[in-house]
Each structure stands twice: as structure tokens, then as C-alpha cells.
Short mmCIF file of C-alpha atoms in Angstrom, two decimals:
data_model
loop_
_atom_site.label_atom_id
_atom_site.label_comp_id
_atom_site.label_asym_id
_atom_site.label_seq_id
_atom_site.Cartn_x
_atom_site.Cartn_y
_atom_site.Cartn_z
CA MET A 565 29.90 -31.41 65.01
CA LYS A 566 27.13 -29.61 66.82
CA ARG A 567 27.74 -26.14 68.20
CA SER A 568 25.60 -24.39 70.80
CA VAL A 569 24.26 -20.89 70.23
CA PHE A 570 22.88 -18.93 73.18
CA PHE A 571 20.53 -15.99 72.77
CA ILE A 572 20.90 -14.07 76.02
CA SER A 573 18.82 -11.14 77.20
CA ASP A 574 17.84 -9.25 80.33
CA GLY A 575 14.35 -9.15 78.83
CA THR A 576 12.29 -11.47 76.67
CA GLY A 577 15.13 -12.55 74.37
CA ILE A 578 12.99 -11.87 71.31
CA THR A 579 15.33 -9.27 69.82
CA ALA A 580 18.41 -11.43 70.37
CA GLU A 581 16.64 -14.40 68.75
CA ALA A 582 15.46 -12.40 65.75
CA LEU A 583 18.85 -10.85 65.12
CA GLY A 584 20.72 -14.07 65.79
CA ASN A 585 18.50 -16.17 63.53
CA SER A 586 18.92 -13.66 60.70
CA LEU A 587 22.70 -13.77 61.02
CA LEU A 588 22.92 -17.54 61.39
CA ALA A 589 20.62 -18.15 58.41
CA GLN A 590 23.51 -16.93 56.27
CA PHE A 591 25.49 -20.05 57.12
CA ASP A 592 24.44 -23.25 55.43
CA GLY A 593 25.54 -26.63 56.66
CA VAL A 594 26.51 -25.57 60.17
CA GLU A 595 24.75 -27.72 62.75
CA LEU A 596 23.55 -25.49 65.56
CA GLU A 597 21.70 -26.06 68.81
CA LYS A 598 19.89 -22.83 69.68
CA ILE A 599 19.07 -22.02 73.31
CA THR A 600 17.40 -18.86 74.57
CA LEU A 601 18.23 -17.60 78.07
CA PRO A 602 15.77 -14.78 78.82
CA TYR A 603 15.50 -12.56 81.92
CA ILE A 604 19.18 -12.71 82.82
CA ASP A 605 18.76 -9.54 84.87
CA SER A 606 21.16 -10.02 87.77
CA PRO A 607 24.82 -11.07 88.16
CA GLU A 608 23.56 -14.15 90.05
CA LYS A 609 21.42 -15.28 87.12
CA ALA A 610 24.32 -14.54 84.79
CA ALA A 611 26.53 -16.83 86.90
CA VAL A 612 24.00 -19.67 86.48
CA ALA A 613 23.88 -18.94 82.74
CA VAL A 614 27.68 -19.18 82.56
CA GLN A 615 27.50 -22.68 84.07
CA THR A 616 24.91 -23.72 81.47
CA ILE A 617 27.03 -22.28 78.68
CA GLN A 618 30.22 -23.95 79.89
CA ALA A 619 28.48 -27.31 80.27
CA ALA A 620 27.28 -27.06 76.64
CA ALA A 621 30.77 -26.11 75.46
CA ALA A 622 32.29 -29.11 77.23
CA GLN A 623 29.74 -31.43 75.62
CA ASP A 624 30.14 -29.89 72.15
CA GLY A 625 33.93 -29.87 72.30
CA VAL A 626 33.90 -26.45 70.63
CA ARG A 627 33.31 -22.99 72.03
CA PRO A 628 29.73 -21.71 71.78
CA ILE A 629 28.33 -18.54 70.18
CA LEU A 630 26.71 -15.96 72.47
CA ILE A 631 24.35 -13.45 70.93
CA ASP A 632 23.26 -11.06 73.62
CA THR A 633 21.30 -7.86 74.13
CA ILE A 634 22.36 -7.39 77.75
CA VAL A 635 22.60 -3.72 78.72
CA ASN A 636 23.97 -3.82 82.25
CA ASN A 637 27.77 -3.83 82.54
CA GLU A 638 27.93 -5.89 85.73
CA ILE A 639 25.94 -8.69 84.12
CA ARG A 640 28.01 -8.45 80.97
CA THR A 641 31.22 -8.81 83.00
CA VAL A 642 29.99 -12.10 84.44
CA LEU A 643 29.11 -13.40 80.96
CA ASN A 644 32.52 -12.38 79.69
CA GLY A 645 33.89 -15.16 81.88
CA CYS A 646 32.83 -17.66 79.19
CA ASP A 647 35.12 -18.75 76.41
CA ALA A 648 32.80 -18.07 73.47
CA LEU A 649 32.41 -16.01 70.34
CA LYS A 650 30.45 -13.03 71.63
CA ILE A 651 28.10 -11.10 69.38
CA ASP A 652 27.58 -8.25 71.74
CA VAL A 653 24.95 -5.96 70.33
CA PHE A 654 24.77 -3.21 72.90
CA SER A 655 28.40 -2.55 73.59
CA THR A 656 29.05 -2.57 69.82
CA PHE A 657 26.45 0.02 68.89
CA ILE A 658 25.82 2.14 71.99
CA LYS A 659 29.15 3.98 71.76
CA PRO A 660 28.65 5.35 68.23
CA LEU A 661 25.12 6.41 69.20
CA GLU A 662 26.38 8.18 72.35
CA HIS A 663 28.92 10.01 70.25
CA GLU A 664 26.32 10.95 67.64
CA PHE A 665 23.76 12.23 70.18
CA GLY A 666 26.44 13.83 72.31
CA ILE A 667 24.95 12.32 75.50
CA ASP A 668 25.49 9.26 77.65
CA SER A 669 23.01 6.42 77.48
CA SER A 670 21.19 5.11 80.53
CA TYR A 671 22.74 1.70 80.97
CA SER A 672 19.83 0.29 82.92
CA VAL A 673 18.49 -3.23 82.79
CA GLY A 674 15.54 -3.85 80.51
CA LYS A 675 15.17 -0.16 79.68
CA SER A 676 13.55 -0.73 76.34
CA HIS A 677 10.22 -1.56 77.97
CA GLY A 678 8.50 0.08 80.88
CA ILE A 679 6.72 3.39 81.05
CA VAL A 680 5.05 3.23 77.67
CA GLU A 681 3.70 -0.25 78.34
CA ALA A 682 0.38 0.71 79.90
CA THR A 683 -0.81 2.62 76.83
CA ARG A 684 0.73 0.11 74.49
CA TYR A 685 -1.01 -2.70 76.34
CA LYS A 686 -4.39 -1.04 76.06
CA ASP A 687 -3.96 -0.29 72.37
CA ARG A 688 -2.91 -3.86 71.67
CA ILE A 689 -5.80 -5.32 73.63
CA ASP A 690 -8.20 -3.07 71.75
CA SER A 691 -6.79 -4.22 68.42
CA VAL A 692 -6.82 -7.88 69.40
CA ASN A 693 -10.42 -7.58 70.56
CA PHE A 694 -11.26 -5.85 67.31
CA ALA A 695 -9.66 -8.65 65.29
CA ILE A 696 -11.52 -11.33 67.25
CA ASP A 697 -14.86 -9.51 67.16
CA ASN A 698 -14.50 -8.94 63.43
CA ASP A 699 -13.05 -12.31 62.51
CA ASP A 700 -14.49 -14.39 59.70
CA GLY A 701 -17.23 -11.94 58.81
CA ALA A 702 -18.76 -12.42 62.27
CA ARG A 703 -20.05 -8.88 62.13
CA THR A 704 -19.71 -6.02 59.70
CA LYS A 705 -21.10 -3.16 61.80
CA GLN A 706 -17.66 -2.07 63.00
CA TYR A 707 -16.09 -1.81 59.55
CA ASP A 708 -16.07 1.97 59.76
CA ARG A 709 -13.54 1.63 62.60
CA ALA A 710 -11.33 -0.84 60.69
CA ASP A 711 -7.91 0.15 59.37
CA ILE A 712 -8.09 -2.67 56.86
CA ILE A 713 -10.46 -5.49 55.89
CA LEU A 714 -8.89 -8.66 54.51
CA VAL A 715 -10.95 -10.66 52.05
CA GLY A 716 -10.32 -14.09 50.57
CA VAL A 717 -11.50 -17.68 50.51
CA SER A 718 -11.71 -19.79 53.66
CA ARG A 719 -8.27 -20.81 55.06
CA CYS A 720 -6.13 -18.51 52.96
CA GLY A 721 -4.49 -16.90 56.01
CA LYS A 722 -6.83 -14.04 56.92
CA THR A 723 -7.24 -14.73 60.63
CA PRO A 724 -3.57 -15.14 61.65
CA THR A 725 -2.65 -12.10 59.55
CA CYS A 726 -5.29 -9.96 61.29
CA LEU A 727 -4.16 -11.16 64.72
CA TYR A 728 -0.53 -10.55 63.91
CA MET A 729 -1.22 -7.01 62.71
CA ALA A 730 -3.18 -6.37 65.92
CA LEU A 731 -0.54 -7.76 68.28
CA GLN A 732 2.56 -6.46 66.56
CA PHE A 733 1.37 -3.14 65.21
CA GLY A 734 -1.91 -2.27 66.94
CA ILE A 735 -3.68 -2.24 63.56
CA ARG A 736 -7.46 -2.79 63.61
CA ALA A 737 -7.87 -5.52 61.01
CA ALA A 738 -11.17 -7.20 60.17
CA ASN A 739 -11.61 -10.10 57.80
CA TYR A 740 -14.41 -11.36 55.64
CA PRO A 741 -14.45 -14.82 54.05
CA LEU A 742 -15.58 -14.88 50.44
CA THR A 743 -17.80 -17.94 50.20
CA GLU A 744 -19.14 -19.69 47.12
CA GLU A 745 -22.32 -17.60 47.29
CA ASP A 746 -20.30 -14.39 47.44
CA LEU A 747 -18.22 -15.51 44.48
CA GLU A 748 -21.32 -16.18 42.37
CA LEU A 749 -22.40 -12.56 42.73
CA ASP A 750 -21.59 -10.03 40.07
CA GLY A 751 -19.41 -7.78 42.18
CA LEU A 752 -18.78 -7.40 45.89
CA PRO A 753 -21.12 -8.58 48.67
CA GLU A 754 -23.39 -5.75 49.85
CA SER A 755 -21.78 -5.48 53.29
CA LEU A 756 -18.37 -4.81 51.74
CA LYS A 757 -19.39 -2.27 49.11
CA PRO A 758 -19.23 0.82 51.37
CA TYR A 759 -15.70 -0.09 52.46
CA LYS A 760 -14.05 -0.78 49.14
CA ASP A 761 -11.09 1.48 49.99
CA LYS A 762 -10.26 -0.67 53.03
CA LEU A 763 -10.40 -4.04 51.27
CA TYR A 764 -7.25 -6.06 50.65
CA GLY A 765 -7.35 -9.46 48.98
CA LEU A 766 -5.46 -12.59 49.95
CA THR A 767 -5.00 -15.43 47.52
CA ILE A 768 -3.13 -18.71 47.73
CA ASP A 769 -1.92 -21.59 45.60
CA PRO A 770 -4.85 -24.07 45.24
CA PHE A 771 -2.63 -27.06 46.11
CA GLN A 772 -1.56 -25.49 49.38
CA LEU A 773 -5.14 -24.43 50.11
CA ALA A 774 -6.34 -28.01 49.58
CA ALA A 775 -3.63 -29.29 51.94
CA ILE A 776 -4.59 -26.78 54.64
CA ARG A 777 -8.31 -27.49 54.27
CA HIS A 778 -7.65 -31.21 54.29
CA GLU A 779 -6.27 -30.85 57.85
CA ARG A 780 -9.54 -29.28 58.91
CA ARG A 781 -11.99 -31.47 56.99
CA PRO A 782 -10.28 -34.47 55.41
CA ASN A 783 -11.63 -35.84 52.13
CA SER A 784 -14.46 -33.34 51.89
CA ARG A 785 -15.72 -31.38 48.92
CA TYR A 786 -14.44 -28.32 50.81
CA SER A 787 -10.88 -29.63 50.76
CA SER A 788 -10.91 -31.11 47.23
CA LEU A 789 -8.46 -29.67 44.76
CA THR A 790 -11.26 -29.00 42.25
CA GLN A 791 -13.16 -26.94 44.76
CA CYS A 792 -10.08 -25.03 45.94
CA ASP A 793 -9.03 -24.37 42.36
CA THR A 794 -12.46 -23.00 41.42
CA GLU A 795 -12.69 -20.75 44.46
CA VAL A 796 -9.20 -19.35 43.94
CA ARG A 797 -9.88 -18.66 40.26
CA TYR A 798 -13.15 -16.86 41.10
CA VAL A 799 -11.64 -14.83 43.89
CA GLU A 800 -8.72 -13.67 41.77
CA GLN A 801 -11.16 -12.66 39.01
CA LEU A 802 -13.13 -10.67 41.57
CA PHE A 803 -10.00 -8.90 42.86
CA LYS A 804 -9.04 -7.92 39.31
CA GLN A 805 -12.57 -6.90 38.27
CA GLN A 806 -12.90 -4.73 41.38
CA GLN A 807 -9.30 -3.50 41.12
CA LEU A 808 -8.60 -4.56 44.68
CA PRO A 809 -4.96 -4.82 45.76
CA PHE A 810 -4.10 -8.41 46.66
CA ILE A 811 -1.22 -10.61 47.70
CA ASN A 812 -0.51 -14.28 47.15
CA THR A 813 0.26 -15.71 50.59
CA THR A 814 1.68 -19.04 49.42
CA THR A 815 5.37 -18.41 49.96
CA PHE A 816 5.19 -15.68 52.59
CA SER A 817 5.35 -15.78 56.35
CA ILE A 818 2.65 -14.04 58.38
CA GLU A 819 5.17 -11.29 59.20
CA GLU A 820 5.79 -10.77 55.50
CA ILE A 821 2.12 -10.76 54.52
CA SER A 822 1.34 -8.24 57.27
CA THR A 823 4.21 -5.86 56.60
CA ARG A 824 3.77 -6.00 52.81
CA ILE A 825 0.10 -5.10 53.12
CA MET A 826 0.92 -2.27 55.51
CA ALA A 827 3.67 -0.91 53.25
CA ASP A 828 1.37 -1.16 50.22
CA ARG A 829 -1.48 0.70 51.93
CA GLY A 830 0.69 3.14 53.85
CA LEU A 831 -0.65 1.85 57.18
CA LYS A 832 1.43 3.04 60.12
CA ARG A 833 1.85 1.07 63.31
CA ARG A 834 -0.28 2.37 66.18
CA ILE A 835 2.03 1.02 68.87
CA ASN A 836 5.80 1.20 69.22
CA MET B 350 15.71 19.37 67.23
CA LYS B 351 14.07 16.32 65.70
CA ARG B 352 16.24 13.64 64.16
CA SER B 353 15.06 10.94 61.76
CA VAL B 354 15.82 7.28 62.37
CA PHE B 355 15.35 4.80 59.53
CA PHE B 356 14.93 1.08 60.12
CA ILE B 357 15.89 -0.47 56.79
CA SER B 358 15.52 -4.09 55.76
CA ASP B 359 15.34 -6.32 52.70
CA GLY B 360 12.58 -8.17 54.58
CA THR B 361 9.88 -7.18 57.03
CA GLY B 362 11.99 -4.72 59.02
CA ILE B 363 10.86 -6.30 62.28
CA THR B 364 14.37 -7.27 63.42
CA ALA B 365 15.80 -3.84 62.59
CA GLU B 366 12.93 -2.19 64.49
CA ALA B 367 13.31 -4.42 67.55
CA LEU B 368 17.05 -3.95 67.74
CA GLY B 369 16.87 -0.24 66.97
CA ASN B 370 14.15 0.46 69.52
CA SER B 371 16.14 -1.38 72.22
CA LEU B 372 19.23 0.68 71.47
CA LEU B 373 17.41 4.00 71.20
CA ALA B 374 15.48 3.41 74.43
CA GLN B 375 18.80 3.94 76.21
CA PHE B 376 18.75 7.61 75.23
CA ASP B 377 16.40 9.84 77.14
CA GLY B 378 15.41 13.25 75.90
CA VAL B 379 16.40 12.76 72.26
CA GLU B 380 13.51 13.60 69.96
CA LEU B 381 13.33 10.98 67.24
CA GLU B 382 11.13 10.41 64.23
CA LYS B 383 11.18 6.68 63.46
CA ILE B 384 10.49 5.45 59.93
CA THR B 385 10.60 1.83 58.77
CA LEU B 386 11.57 1.09 55.16
CA PRO B 387 10.87 -2.62 54.61
CA TYR B 388 11.45 -4.76 51.49
CA ILE B 389 14.38 -2.74 50.17
CA ASP B 390 15.44 -5.73 48.12
CA SER B 391 16.89 -4.18 44.97
CA PRO B 392 19.38 -1.38 44.20
CA GLU B 393 16.51 0.52 42.56
CA LYS B 394 14.43 0.46 45.75
CA ALA B 395 17.53 1.43 47.70
CA ALA B 396 17.97 4.46 45.44
CA VAL B 397 14.41 5.57 46.21
CA ALA B 398 15.11 5.01 49.92
CA VAL B 399 18.20 7.21 49.68
CA GLN B 400 16.06 10.04 48.33
CA THR B 401 13.61 9.66 51.23
CA ILE B 402 16.48 9.64 53.71
CA GLN B 403 18.16 12.68 52.21
CA ALA B 404 14.90 14.63 52.14
CA ALA B 405 14.42 13.92 55.85
CA ALA B 406 17.99 14.95 56.60
CA ALA B 407 17.52 18.25 54.77
CA GLN B 408 14.34 18.94 56.74
CA ASP B 409 15.86 17.97 60.10
CA GLY B 410 19.06 19.93 59.51
CA VAL B 411 21.01 17.04 61.07
CA ARG B 412 22.17 13.74 59.65
CA PRO B 413 19.84 10.78 60.25
CA ILE B 414 20.48 7.40 61.89
CA LEU B 415 20.21 4.29 59.72
CA ILE B 416 19.69 0.96 61.45
CA ASP B 417 19.72 -1.74 58.81
CA THR B 418 19.67 -5.50 58.43
CA ILE B 419 20.40 -5.47 54.69
CA VAL B 420 22.41 -8.50 53.61
CA ASN B 421 23.12 -7.81 49.95
CA ASN B 422 26.29 -5.83 49.23
CA GLU B 423 24.99 -4.12 46.10
CA ILE B 424 22.03 -2.71 48.02
CA ARG B 425 24.27 -1.74 50.90
CA THR B 426 26.56 0.17 48.52
CA VAL B 427 23.63 2.30 47.35
CA LEU B 428 22.61 3.07 50.94
CA ASN B 429 26.17 4.03 51.79
CA GLY B 430 25.64 7.04 49.53
CA CYS B 431 23.74 8.70 52.40
CA ASP B 432 25.41 10.91 54.93
CA ALA B 433 24.15 9.22 58.10
CA LEU B 434 25.25 7.36 61.20
CA LYS B 435 25.00 3.76 60.04
CA ILE B 436 24.26 0.97 62.49
CA ASP B 437 25.04 -1.81 60.12
CA VAL B 438 24.17 -5.10 61.75
CA PHE B 439 25.19 -7.61 59.12
CA SER B 440 28.53 -6.30 58.01
CA THR B 441 29.48 -5.83 61.66
CA PHE B 442 28.75 -9.35 62.81
CA ILE B 443 28.98 -11.58 59.72
CA LYS B 444 32.78 -11.41 59.53
CA PRO B 445 33.46 -12.73 63.06
CA LEU B 446 30.92 -15.51 62.44
CA GLU B 447 32.55 -16.45 59.12
CA HIS B 448 35.87 -16.61 60.86
CA GLU B 449 34.47 -18.70 63.71
CA PHE B 450 32.70 -21.19 61.44
CA GLY B 451 35.56 -21.22 58.97
CA ILE B 452 33.17 -20.81 56.02
CA ASP B 453 31.77 -17.99 53.92
CA SER B 454 28.21 -16.87 54.47
CA SER B 455 25.64 -16.81 51.70
CA TYR B 456 25.11 -13.12 51.19
CA SER B 457 21.70 -13.50 49.62
CA VAL B 458 18.77 -11.18 50.02
CA GLY B 459 16.20 -12.12 52.64
CA LYS B 460 17.87 -15.45 53.37
CA SER B 461 16.52 -15.72 56.90
CA HIS B 462 13.10 -16.74 55.63
CA GLY B 463 12.17 -19.08 52.83
CA ILE B 464 12.43 -22.85 52.81
CA VAL B 465 11.34 -23.44 56.38
CA GLU B 466 8.31 -21.19 55.98
CA ALA B 467 5.83 -23.80 54.76
CA THR B 468 6.16 -25.96 57.88
CA ARG B 469 6.42 -22.95 60.11
CA TYR B 470 3.27 -21.52 58.56
CA LYS B 471 1.30 -24.70 59.14
CA ASP B 472 2.46 -24.99 62.76
CA ARG B 473 1.57 -21.40 63.44
CA ILE B 474 -1.86 -21.72 61.86
CA ASP B 475 -2.51 -24.83 63.92
CA SER B 476 -1.55 -23.02 67.12
CA VAL B 477 -3.59 -19.93 66.24
CA ASN B 478 -6.60 -22.12 65.49
CA PHE B 479 -6.06 -23.92 68.75
CA ALA B 480 -5.95 -20.63 70.66
CA ILE B 481 -9.13 -19.37 69.00
CA ASP B 482 -11.01 -22.66 69.41
CA ASN B 483 -9.99 -22.83 73.07
CA ASP B 484 -10.42 -19.18 73.92
CA ASP B 485 -12.42 -18.05 76.92
CA GLY B 486 -13.36 -21.55 78.05
CA ALA B 487 -15.29 -22.03 74.80
CA ARG B 488 -14.51 -25.72 74.95
CA THR B 489 -12.47 -27.91 77.25
CA LYS B 490 -12.37 -31.13 75.25
CA GLN B 491 -9.03 -30.32 73.63
CA TYR B 492 -7.19 -29.61 76.88
CA ASP B 493 -5.22 -32.84 76.56
CA ARG B 494 -3.56 -31.31 73.47
CA ALA B 495 -2.79 -28.00 75.19
CA ASP B 496 0.77 -27.02 76.09
CA ILE B 497 -0.58 -24.63 78.69
CA ILE B 498 -3.95 -23.43 80.00
CA LEU B 499 -4.12 -19.87 81.28
CA VAL B 500 -6.64 -19.15 84.02
CA GLY B 501 -7.73 -15.85 85.51
CA VAL B 502 -10.60 -13.40 85.82
CA SER B 503 -12.23 -11.83 82.77
CA ARG B 504 -10.03 -9.20 81.02
CA CYS B 505 -6.77 -9.96 82.80
CA GLY B 506 -4.86 -10.60 79.55
CA LYS B 507 -5.46 -14.29 78.82
CA THR B 508 -6.55 -14.03 75.19
CA PRO B 509 -3.78 -11.80 73.81
CA THR B 510 -1.17 -13.85 75.69
CA CYS B 511 -2.49 -17.10 74.17
CA LEU B 512 -2.54 -15.62 70.69
CA TYR B 513 0.95 -14.22 71.07
CA MET B 514 2.34 -17.55 72.24
CA ALA B 515 0.66 -19.21 69.25
CA LEU B 516 1.90 -16.74 66.65
CA GLN B 517 5.40 -16.18 67.98
CA PHE B 518 6.27 -19.59 69.37
CA GLY B 519 3.75 -22.09 67.97
CA ILE B 520 2.64 -22.93 71.53
CA ARG B 521 -0.85 -24.42 71.91
CA ALA B 522 -2.34 -22.23 74.62
CA ALA B 523 -5.90 -22.49 75.88
CA ASN B 524 -7.54 -20.16 78.36
CA TYR B 525 -10.34 -20.47 80.86
CA PRO B 526 -12.01 -17.49 82.54
CA LEU B 527 -12.59 -17.92 86.26
CA THR B 528 -16.04 -16.44 86.85
CA GLU B 529 -17.75 -15.54 90.11
CA GLU B 530 -19.37 -18.98 90.23
CA ASP B 531 -16.00 -20.67 89.76
CA LEU B 532 -14.49 -18.55 92.51
CA GLU B 533 -17.24 -19.50 94.97
CA LEU B 534 -16.31 -23.18 94.63
CA ASP B 535 -14.01 -24.81 97.10
CA GLY B 536 -11.21 -25.67 94.70
CA LEU B 537 -10.89 -25.80 90.93
CA PRO B 538 -13.78 -26.09 88.46
CA GLU B 539 -14.37 -29.73 87.46
CA SER B 540 -13.24 -29.25 83.85
CA LEU B 541 -9.83 -27.98 84.99
CA LYS B 542 -9.09 -30.59 87.65
CA PRO B 543 -7.58 -33.23 85.31
CA TYR B 544 -5.18 -30.64 83.85
CA LYS B 545 -3.79 -29.07 86.98
CA ASP B 546 -0.22 -29.48 85.73
CA LYS B 547 -0.96 -27.34 82.69
CA LEU B 548 -2.63 -24.48 84.55
CA TYR B 549 -0.97 -21.10 84.88
CA GLY B 550 -2.63 -18.19 86.64
CA LEU B 551 -2.77 -14.57 85.56
CA THR B 552 -3.61 -11.84 88.00
CA ILE B 553 -3.75 -8.06 87.69
CA ASP B 554 -4.01 -4.90 89.74
CA PRO B 555 -7.74 -4.31 90.50
CA PHE B 556 -7.52 -0.64 89.47
CA GLN B 557 -6.16 -1.54 86.05
CA LEU B 558 -8.72 -4.32 85.70
CA ALA B 559 -11.53 -1.87 86.48
CA ALA B 560 -10.18 0.55 83.87
CA ILE B 561 -9.99 -2.18 81.22
CA ARG B 562 -13.47 -3.50 82.01
CA HIS B 563 -14.85 0.03 82.04
CA GLU B 564 -13.88 0.32 78.35
CA ARG B 565 -15.95 -2.77 77.61
CA ARG B 566 -18.96 -2.12 79.86
CA PRO B 567 -18.91 1.39 81.35
CA ASN B 568 -20.40 1.97 84.80
CA SER B 569 -21.46 -1.64 85.25
CA ARG B 570 -21.18 -3.88 88.28
CA TYR B 571 -18.69 -5.88 86.18
CA SER B 572 -16.36 -2.90 85.87
CA SER B 573 -16.77 -1.55 89.42
CA LEU B 574 -13.66 -1.41 91.56
CA THR B 575 -15.40 -3.35 94.33
CA GLN B 576 -16.21 -6.19 92.00
CA CYS B 577 -12.72 -6.24 90.43
CA ASP B 578 -11.11 -6.14 93.83
CA THR B 579 -13.20 -9.06 95.13
CA GLU B 580 -12.55 -11.20 92.06
CA VAL B 581 -8.80 -10.56 92.14
CA ARG B 582 -8.63 -11.37 95.85
CA TYR B 583 -10.54 -14.64 95.33
CA VAL B 584 -8.51 -15.67 92.33
CA GLU B 585 -5.19 -15.08 94.08
CA GLN B 586 -6.43 -17.11 97.05
CA LEU B 587 -7.33 -19.91 94.67
CA PHE B 588 -3.90 -19.84 93.01
CA LYS B 589 -2.20 -20.05 96.41
CA GLN B 590 -4.54 -22.72 97.78
CA GLN B 591 -4.02 -24.86 94.67
CA GLN B 592 -0.32 -24.02 94.50
CA LEU B 593 -0.66 -22.87 90.91
CA PRO B 594 2.15 -20.79 89.45
CA PHE B 595 0.92 -17.31 88.56
CA ILE B 596 2.09 -13.97 87.26
CA ASN B 597 0.85 -10.45 87.84
CA THR B 598 0.37 -8.95 84.37
CA THR B 599 -0.04 -5.32 85.47
CA THR B 600 3.36 -3.97 84.52
CA PHE B 601 4.36 -6.47 81.85
CA SER B 602 4.04 -6.44 78.09
CA ILE B 603 2.44 -9.39 76.33
CA GLU B 604 5.92 -10.46 75.16
CA GLU B 605 7.11 -10.46 78.76
CA ILE B 606 4.12 -12.34 80.14
CA SER B 607 4.47 -14.99 77.41
CA THR B 608 8.22 -15.51 77.69
CA ARG B 609 8.19 -15.49 81.51
CA ILE B 610 5.51 -18.18 81.59
CA MET B 611 7.41 -20.24 79.04
CA ALA B 612 10.69 -19.91 80.93
CA ASP B 613 8.95 -20.77 84.20
CA ARG B 614 7.30 -23.91 82.77
CA GLY B 615 10.21 -24.92 80.56
CA LEU B 616 8.04 -24.63 77.42
CA LYS B 617 10.08 -24.66 74.23
CA ARG B 618 9.08 -22.87 71.07
CA ARG B 619 7.64 -25.18 68.41
CA ILE B 620 8.60 -22.89 65.54
CA ASN B 621 11.86 -21.12 64.77
#
């Protein structure tokens, strides 16, 4: 029996999705159909949403789950017309916060974004540009401006991690691929030596590396298990010899890699 | 009077931060110091966190706010030793869900990630690679594989939006910069014509565009208000003439631009 879950928001829906997915992941064996309804920012749009929700309920033969981060009371009232289990984040937690702060909250639609966006936008763009300009060892002149420089073999996850740190946290992250030539050196490549304090290593299971490289260049030396195994062994030796902090990315998501590195190095987000 | 807010998680802390920031944004004029404590995944780490929290409370002279997404009961018990207002997401919402599903939840640490990560990782990497390979009109041969192709003048927000859609949703997003030469044409550039259905326009306030371009190339023709104004006027004419959907990015965050475009085009996330 399938059951529909709706993530409903007056904004992007990203918070409702993240919270809802975390909660629902605690339930094994329940078959769920997840639907996000973002930008429900008027009673009219809420009325359309109610129709969608009721149609799903009729098809499922069981009442749906609503996980919402709607702030506005008028909109919420319309949604309350549905027969559903409602996980209602704002009305649950706003009251205790009002009591604690001793003031009323501003129950306005989409309040969590707005005024700060212009600065935030600029900082994010700067960080994204920095990550792109300093991707894959493309240049090393800007390393003095970097918050962190990720090092590791080709395709171990450096680029998406740098981009994620830039977009999510405004961190200026560069990355440098350690190639076979680099790994034959005794020590770090010259261009990295002055920035040893900013270096953070990524490593990866050789089997997974071979699978990822195989997608890019099938049946090549580059993607062979022997080659991947050798490179990973060399790179881990280098990290240990140089006493660089490093993380094995094999079982981690990009969010986890990024936040673990930041926690380990005490890097603070530049945007909120 | 400053008050400390702690976002506490056994994982990345991203959900706790997103939820907490949305709630706290409803309170104007409250001075808050926000601290994220991620990866609190053992009672020992929780005990260290409690010390941090209590030290902050002593300094503030007022009890702190804890916003947590901790799943494990043992860890939660340690955190309950703090005198604080606790916004306790899991224990609040898990019970009604257990009741609704008629089964117990698996109260395991960090359960929301794990098994699905390998596939998710690969899909994300593919999308990120796609975004990078197809950034800034670098190539147009892969447009048949694109989910969406963003078009707009230089520095209007195309690249970060594409990267965000790739990382967050696994969407394959390409982008093509409409240059002066393109805008002098009568109609779309040749390389875009076969993909008209995938095109989505971005536009921006000329003043903001000039400010952004000024950062890149100060006091240039490229960053002059006259130039920005002309380009924006041309590009909006083109969007209207070609009946392309478009969005003005000026007041939106990257999350908002991405999710609005996806909602408008009915694009579904490829990763969960």
C-alpha cells in the first residue's frame, strides 16, 4: 500500500524536504510517494494544493502525510481542510520560542529569506567563482585567498566538495589533483608547499575509484584497478608522511565530507 | 543581551540549521549567536557538547536554545542535562508518525543517510560534471542530454544556479551566455534553436548587474551601467519575442531561482 507524503512550503520546500526525509528514513518498509509543493504562498495556491492532496488520498485509499513549513495562518487554515497526518513545524515550535524570547514572532510569508539575500548572493557567487577558477589545479596564484585546498587523486570527489562548500557555506575552496608525477616526488609539489596549513586530503576506496573513472574513460589504464590502487596507496603514504589531515570519501555524502572537513579545521560558514 | 543558539546533529547539522534559521527568522530584534555542533554521534561527544553549551550559557547569563535533530536516545539523554529551551525535532514528530504507520521507527544514529548514498553520489557527480562541462556555452554538443539550458547575459547567475541544481537535485543543467553578438541577431543563436523547449531565461536588474560585473572588471565598458542596461533590455526583448519562460534573479536566492524554475518546468529531482 503506497502512501503519499507532501512536503509543503511557502518558499523553496528545501527545509521541509530535509526534515521530512530525516524523519521518514526512520521507518523501514513503508512505501512512500514523496511530492514537494513549493511556493504555496497564497490561500488560492493552498486551495489548489488541497485538491492535489485529496486526489492522492483518494487514489492511495489512505490519508496522506503533510510535512509543512508554512508560516502564514490563513494559508495554514486552508491546508487544515485536508484529512491528513500533519507534521506542522512552525505552529509546533514558534509558541515555545515566543514564550522564551518574550516577544511575538512576525508571522509573515517566506520571512526566512529576504533582506540578507543581496550580500549572501554576492558572497556565494564569489565563492563559486573561486571554486571554478581554482578547480583541478587550474591555477595556484590565488591560494593565499583560499580557506582550504583539497588534494587527492583524480575523481576522488574534490570538485563537487569544493562547489558544495562554496554554495552552502560561502567557503573559498580550491583543489589540486595529485597526479602520478606528483606522487613520484619525495614530498609535496612545489606549488603546494607554501600552503601546507590549508591542505586537506581526500582518499577513496580503489574499487569505487575504478568504477567512477571507468564511467569517464572506459577500459583505460587510468580506470584500471591496478592503477587506482597504486595511486591511492601513494597518496595515502604522502598524507601520512606530510601529516596532512585526510578523509576517506567512500561512504560519505558530499554534505558529510564538506561538514566533516569544516568541523575538523574549525572553518566557519561565511554565509547564513 | 546576546543569546546562544546551538544547532545539534548526529550528522551534518544542515537540517537543524535550515529548520532553526527558518524559525528564528520570525523573531526580529533578538540578538543571537548561532553555533552548529555536527557529528554528535556518541554520548562522549554529547558530554563535550554539554560543556560547550553550559560555558556559553554562563557567559550569556541566559539559558541557550538547542535545536537538534539527534535520533539516538542515549545521546539525547546526555543533552537533556543542559538547562536550555529544547526544540527537539525527532522526539516531537516520531511518535505521531509511528502511530500513523503502525510500526516502530529505527532509532539509529544518522539513519537518514547511508545505503542510498552510493547511487546518489554517482548521480550527483554526473550532474556536477555535466554542469561544469556545459558551463558558459563551453560546448553545445551535449544539449540533447540536458534537462534544462539557462540563457542570459554574462553574470546574471547562470553558473551558480546550474551547479546548485546539479548538487541539490541531480538535474543536468547547461548554460549559454547571450553575448552582444547573439543579442544583435534576429532570433535565437543557431546552436540553441533545436533546444527551444529546454531554454529558460534569467534576467536581472541592470544596477545589480553593473555592481557584480564591476567586481570582475572594474570601470570597464563591460561593467558600465549603459552597457548592462542595453544588454538586459535586449535579452528581455528576446525572451518575449521567443516566448521563453524567464525569471528575474535580482531579489531571489539561488535556492529560490532553482526551485522556481523546476516548479515552473515540472522538473523532478533525480536524487533524494
